[in-house]
């Protein structure tokens, strides 16, 4: 039986008190609760403090370019659709550099889970404003305050009919674990945005700040099956901030479009070198 120890406990380079620690623990607990062995899991990331998370786990990992985790994750899932594939990145990585990939991956609907450690700041490069930073937030670069409208990733995903949209909070590990497990089990593309306080560079959105505002949708009997209602709830931000599963929908996944996958994983097939040579020669 798989345990937390199977995913190892490795020394990290995160700041003491960082919200990433809660996310790392929740991911491990979700995988253990689902009975996923490390060799059955692939976690991909780009660049950033959140992007370091796969380095601190024992499983298959790939660390690529800034904002570019989703394309190789999609390719890996098609090549071996029996793998449990996750991507992990920060708000800058996923919504800034990777924003275009996010939109089109939602359209394709591969059966993968994207986890975004959203601390509303660029943590690795020492505190510049990110796509989700609050209006007016002052940083070493935005000395007069942020004047760009913050991106609402949940509203964006729901407007694109993403098949699973959720928000968690790094300060509530048990609740977050449940959300992640549900996202991983979901058949289709799942986006989990996680409120993750940055203790070093974001002095506004702290654990105390979130603790006074977050509330759980499931405690209201909320049902995530209505897209219009989900969109309206995704716009809530201020004195009250909802966490939980906002929207969930069953629909065909990308892998369903490849009939060849019905015969097993692509990586298990023998390679016909004659066909490969023929293909190469056709371009000569």
Coordinates of C-alpha atoms in Angstrom, one line a residue:
X1 CA 0.0 0.0 0.0
X2 CA 1.3 3.4 -1.0
X3 CA 2.2 5.9 1.8
X4 CA 3.4 9.4 2.2
X5 CA 6.9 8.1 2.7
X6 CA 6.9 6.6 -0.8
X7 CA 6.9 10.2 -2.2
X8 CA 9.8 11.1 0.1
X9 CA 10.4 14.1 2.3
X10 CA 13.2 16.1 0.7
X11 CA 14.8 19.3 2.0
X12 CA 13.4 22.3 0.1
X13 CA 14.6 25.8 -0.9
X14 CA 11.4 27.6 0.0
X15 CA 11.2 30.3 2.6
X16 CA 10.2 29.2 6.1
X17 CA 6.4 29.6 6.3
X18 CA 5.8 29.5 2.5
X19 CA 2.4 28.4 1.4
X20 CA 4.0 26.0 -1.0
X21 CA 4.6 23.6 1.9
X22 CA 0.9 23.1 2.4
X23 CA 0.4 22.5 -1.3
X24 CA 3.2 20.0 -1.5
X25 CA 1.7 18.0 1.5
X26 CA -1.8 18.2 0.0
X27 CA -0.6 16.8 -3.4
X28 CA 1.2 13.9 -1.7
X29 CA -1.9 13.2 0.5
X30 CA -4.2 13.3 -2.5
X31 CA -2.1 10.8 -4.5
X32 CA -1.8 8.5 -1.5
X33 CA -5.5 8.6 -0.8
X34 CA -6.1 7.7 -4.5
X35 CA -3.7 4.8 -4.2
X36 CA -1.3 6.2 -6.8
X37 CA 2.2 4.7 -6.8
X38 CA 5.0 7.1 -7.6
X39 CA 5.8 5.3 -10.9
X40 CA 2.2 5.9 -12.0
X41 CA 2.5 9.7 -11.6
X42 CA 4.2 12.3 -13.9
X43 CA 4.4 15.9 -12.6
X44 CA 5.6 18.6 -15.0
X45 CA 6.5 22.2 -14.3
X46 CA 8.0 25.3 -15.7
X47 CA 10.1 27.9 -13.9
X48 CA 9.5 29.5 -10.5
X49 CA 9.3 28.6 -6.8
X50 CA 6.1 26.6 -7.5
X51 CA 7.9 25.0 -10.4
X52 CA 10.4 23.5 -8.0
X53 CA 7.7 21.4 -6.4
X54 CA 8.4 18.2 -8.5
X55 CA 12.0 18.3 -7.4
X56 CA 10.8 17.5 -3.9
X57 CA 8.8 14.4 -4.7
X58 CA 9.7 10.9 -5.8
X59 CA 7.8 10.3 -9.0
X60 CA 8.3 10.9 -12.7
X61 CA 9.1 14.6 -13.3
X62 CA 9.9 17.0 -16.1
X63 CA 11.0 20.6 -15.5
X64 CA 10.8 22.6 -18.7
X65 CA 10.6 26.2 -19.9
X66 CA 8.8 29.1 -18.2
X67 CA 5.1 28.8 -18.9
X68 CA 5.5 25.7 -21.1
X69 CA 4.4 22.8 -18.9
X70 CA 1.1 22.1 -20.6
X71 CA 2.3 21.2 -24.1
X72 CA 4.7 18.4 -23.0
X73 CA 2.2 17.3 -20.4
X74 CA -0.4 16.8 -23.2
X75 CA 2.1 15.0 -25.3
X76 CA 3.1 12.7 -22.4
X77 CA -0.6 11.9 -21.7
X78 CA -1.2 10.9 -25.3
X79 CA 2.0 8.8 -25.5
X80 CA 1.1 7.0 -22.2
X81 CA -2.6 7.7 -21.3
X82 CA -2.3 5.3 -18.4
X83 CA -0.1 7.8 -16.5
X84 CA -1.6 10.2 -14.0
X85 CA -0.3 13.5 -15.3
X86 CA -0.2 16.8 -13.3
X87 CA 1.4 20.2 -14.0
X88 CA 2.4 22.6 -11.2
X89 CA 3.3 26.2 -11.6
X90 CA 2.9 29.7 -10.1
X91 CA 0.5 32.4 -11.3
X92 CA 3.2 34.0 -13.4
X93 CA 4.2 30.7 -14.9
X94 CA 0.7 29.5 -15.6
X95 CA -1.3 32.7 -16.3
X96 CA 1.4 35.0 -17.6
X97 CA 4.0 33.2 -19.7
X98 CA 1.7 30.2 -20.0
X99 CA -1.6 31.9 -20.5
X100 CA -2.0 31.1 -24.2
X101 CA -1.2 27.4 -23.5
X102 CA -3.8 27.4 -20.7
X103 CA -6.6 28.6 -23.0
X104 CA -5.9 26.2 -25.8
X105 CA -5.4 23.2 -23.4
X106 CA -8.8 23.9 -21.9
X107 CA -10.2 23.7 -25.5
X108 CA -8.5 20.4 -26.1
X109 CA -9.6 18.9 -22.8
X110 CA -6.8 16.4 -22.2
X111 CA -7.2 14.2 -19.1
X112 CA -4.6 16.1 -17.0
X113 CA -4.7 18.2 -13.8
X114 CA -3.1 21.7 -13.6
X115 CA -2.3 23.0 -10.2
X116 CA -1.5 26.7 -9.9
X117 CA 0.2 28.0 -6.7
X118 CA -1.3 31.5 -6.9
X119 CA 0.6 33.9 -4.5
X120 CA -0.2 37.0 -6.6
X121 CA 3.5 37.8 -7.0
X122 CA 6.6 36.6 -8.8
X123 CA 8.4 34.9 -5.9
X124 CA 11.5 33.5 -7.6
X125 CA 12.6 36.8 -9.1
X126 CA 12.0 38.7 -5.9
X127 CA 8.6 40.2 -5.9
X128 CA 7.4 41.8 -9.1
X129 CA 3.7 42.0 -9.8
X130 CA 2.1 39.0 -11.5
X131 CA -1.1 38.7 -13.6
X132 CA -3.2 38.2 -10.4
X133 CA -1.7 40.9 -8.2
X134 CA -4.1 43.3 -6.6
X135 CA -4.8 46.7 -8.0
X136 CA -2.6 49.3 -6.2
X137 CA -0.1 46.7 -4.8
X138 CA 3.3 48.4 -4.6
X139 CA 6.4 46.4 -5.4
X140 CA 10.1 47.1 -6.1
X141 CA 9.2 47.4 -9.8
X142 CA 5.6 48.7 -9.5
X143 CA 6.7 51.5 -7.2
X144 CA 3.5 53.5 -7.9
X145 CA 1.2 50.5 -7.5
X146 CA -0.2 47.9 -9.9
X147 CA -2.6 49.5 -12.4
X148 CA -3.4 46.5 -14.6
X149 CA -6.7 44.7 -13.9
X150 CA -6.0 41.4 -12.2
X151 CA -6.7 38.2 -14.2
X152 CA -9.5 36.1 -12.8
X153 CA -8.4 32.6 -13.8
X154 CA -11.6 30.9 -12.6
X155 CA -13.8 33.2 -14.6
X156 CA -11.6 32.7 -17.6
X157 CA -11.7 28.9 -17.3
X158 CA -15.4 28.7 -16.8
X159 CA -16.1 31.1 -19.7
X160 CA -14.2 28.6 -21.9
X161 CA -16.3 25.7 -20.5
X162 CA -13.3 24.0 -18.7
X163 CA -14.4 20.6 -17.6
X164 CA -13.3 21.1 -13.9
X165 CA -12.6 24.4 -12.2
X166 CA -11.7 24.7 -8.5
X167 CA -10.0 26.9 -6.0
X168 CA -8.2 25.7 -2.8
X169 CA -6.3 27.4 0.0
X170 CA -2.9 26.4 1.2
X171 CA -3.9 27.2 4.8
X172 CA -6.6 24.4 4.8
X173 CA -4.6 21.3 3.8
X174 CA -7.4 18.7 4.4
X175 CA -9.9 20.6 2.2
X176 CA -7.3 21.2 -0.4
X177 CA -6.4 17.5 -0.4
X178 CA -10.0 16.6 -1.2
X179 CA -10.2 19.1 -4.0
X180 CA -7.0 17.8 -5.6
X181 CA -8.1 14.1 -5.3
X182 CA -11.4 15.0 -7.0
X183 CA -9.6 16.9 -9.7
X184 CA -7.2 14.0 -10.4
X185 CA -10.1 11.6 -10.6
X186 CA -12.0 13.8 -13.0
X187 CA -11.9 12.6 -16.6
X188 CA -10.9 15.7 -18.5
X189 CA -8.8 18.9 -18.0
X190 CA -8.9 20.1 -14.4
X191 CA -7.7 23.5 -13.2
X192 CA -7.1 23.9 -9.5
X193 CA -6.1 27.5 -8.5
X194 CA -4.6 27.6 -5.0
X195 CA -4.5 30.7 -2.8
X196 CA -0.8 30.5 -1.6
X197 CA 0.5 33.2 0.7
X198 CA 4.0 34.4 -0.1
X199 CA 5.5 35.4 3.3
X200 CA 8.5 37.2 1.8
X201 CA 7.1 39.4 -1.0
X202 CA 3.3 39.7 -0.7
X203 CA 2.5 41.5 2.6
X204 CA -1.1 42.0 1.6
X205 CA -2.6 38.5 0.9
X206 CA -1.3 36.8 4.0
X207 CA -2.5 33.7 5.9
X208 CA -4.3 36.1 8.3
X209 CA -5.9 38.0 5.4
X210 CA -7.2 34.8 3.7
X211 CA -8.2 33.3 7.0
X212 CA -10.6 36.2 7.6
X213 CA -12.2 35.8 4.1
X214 CA -12.2 32.3 2.7
X215 CA -15.3 30.2 3.0
X216 CA -16.2 26.7 1.6
X217 CA -18.8 26.4 -1.1
X218 CA -19.6 22.8 -0.1
X219 CA -20.7 24.0 3.3
X220 CA -23.5 25.9 1.6
X221 CA -24.7 22.9 -0.3
X222 CA -23.4 24.4 -3.6
X223 CA -23.7 22.2 -6.7
X224 CA -21.0 22.8 -9.4
X225 CA -23.2 21.8 -12.3
X226 CA -24.5 25.2 -13.5
X227 CA -22.0 27.2 -15.6
X228 CA -23.7 30.5 -15.2
X229 CA -24.0 30.2 -11.4
X230 CA -20.3 29.0 -11.3
X231 CA -19.2 32.1 -13.3
X232 CA -21.1 34.4 -10.9
X233 CA -19.5 32.8 -7.9
X234 CA -16.0 33.0 -9.5
X235 CA -16.4 36.8 -9.5
X236 CA -16.7 37.0 -5.7
X237 CA -13.5 38.6 -4.3
X238 CA -13.1 40.9 -1.4
X239 CA -14.6 40.5 2.1
X240 CA -15.7 36.9 1.2
X241 CA -13.7 34.5 -1.1
X242 CA -15.1 31.1 -2.0
X243 CA -13.0 28.0 -2.2
X244 CA -14.1 24.6 -3.5
X245 CA -15.2 23.1 -6.8
X246 CA -16.9 25.8 -8.8
X247 CA -17.7 23.9 -12.0
X248 CA -17.6 20.3 -13.2
X249 CA -18.7 18.9 -16.5
X250 CA -18.4 15.5 -18.2
X251 CA -17.5 15.8 -21.9
X252 CA -15.2 14.1 -24.5
X253 CA -11.5 14.3 -23.7
X254 CA -8.7 14.8 -26.2
X255 CA -7.6 11.1 -26.0
X256 CA -11.1 10.0 -27.2
X257 CA -10.2 11.5 -30.6
X258 CA -7.3 9.0 -31.1
X259 CA -8.7 5.6 -31.9
X260 CA -5.2 4.2 -31.9
X261 CA -5.1 4.6 -28.1
X262 CA -7.8 1.9 -27.7
X263 CA -5.1 -0.7 -28.4
X264 CA -2.9 0.4 -25.5
X265 CA -0.3 3.0 -24.9
X266 CA 1.8 4.3 -27.7
X267 CA 5.0 3.8 -25.8
X268 CA 4.3 0.0 -25.6
X269 CA 4.1 -0.4 -29.4
X270 CA 7.0 -1.8 -31.5
X271 CA 8.6 0.8 -33.8
X272 CA 8.4 0.0 -37.5
X273 CA 11.6 1.6 -38.7
X274 CA 10.7 1.1 -42.3
X275 CA 7.6 3.3 -41.9
X276 CA 9.7 5.9 -40.1
X277 CA 12.3 5.9 -42.9
X278 CA 9.5 6.2 -45.5
X279 CA 8.0 9.2 -43.6
X280 CA 11.4 10.9 -43.5
X281 CA 12.1 10.2 -47.1
X282 CA 8.7 11.8 -48.1
X283 CA 10.0 15.1 -46.8
X284 CA 13.3 14.9 -48.7

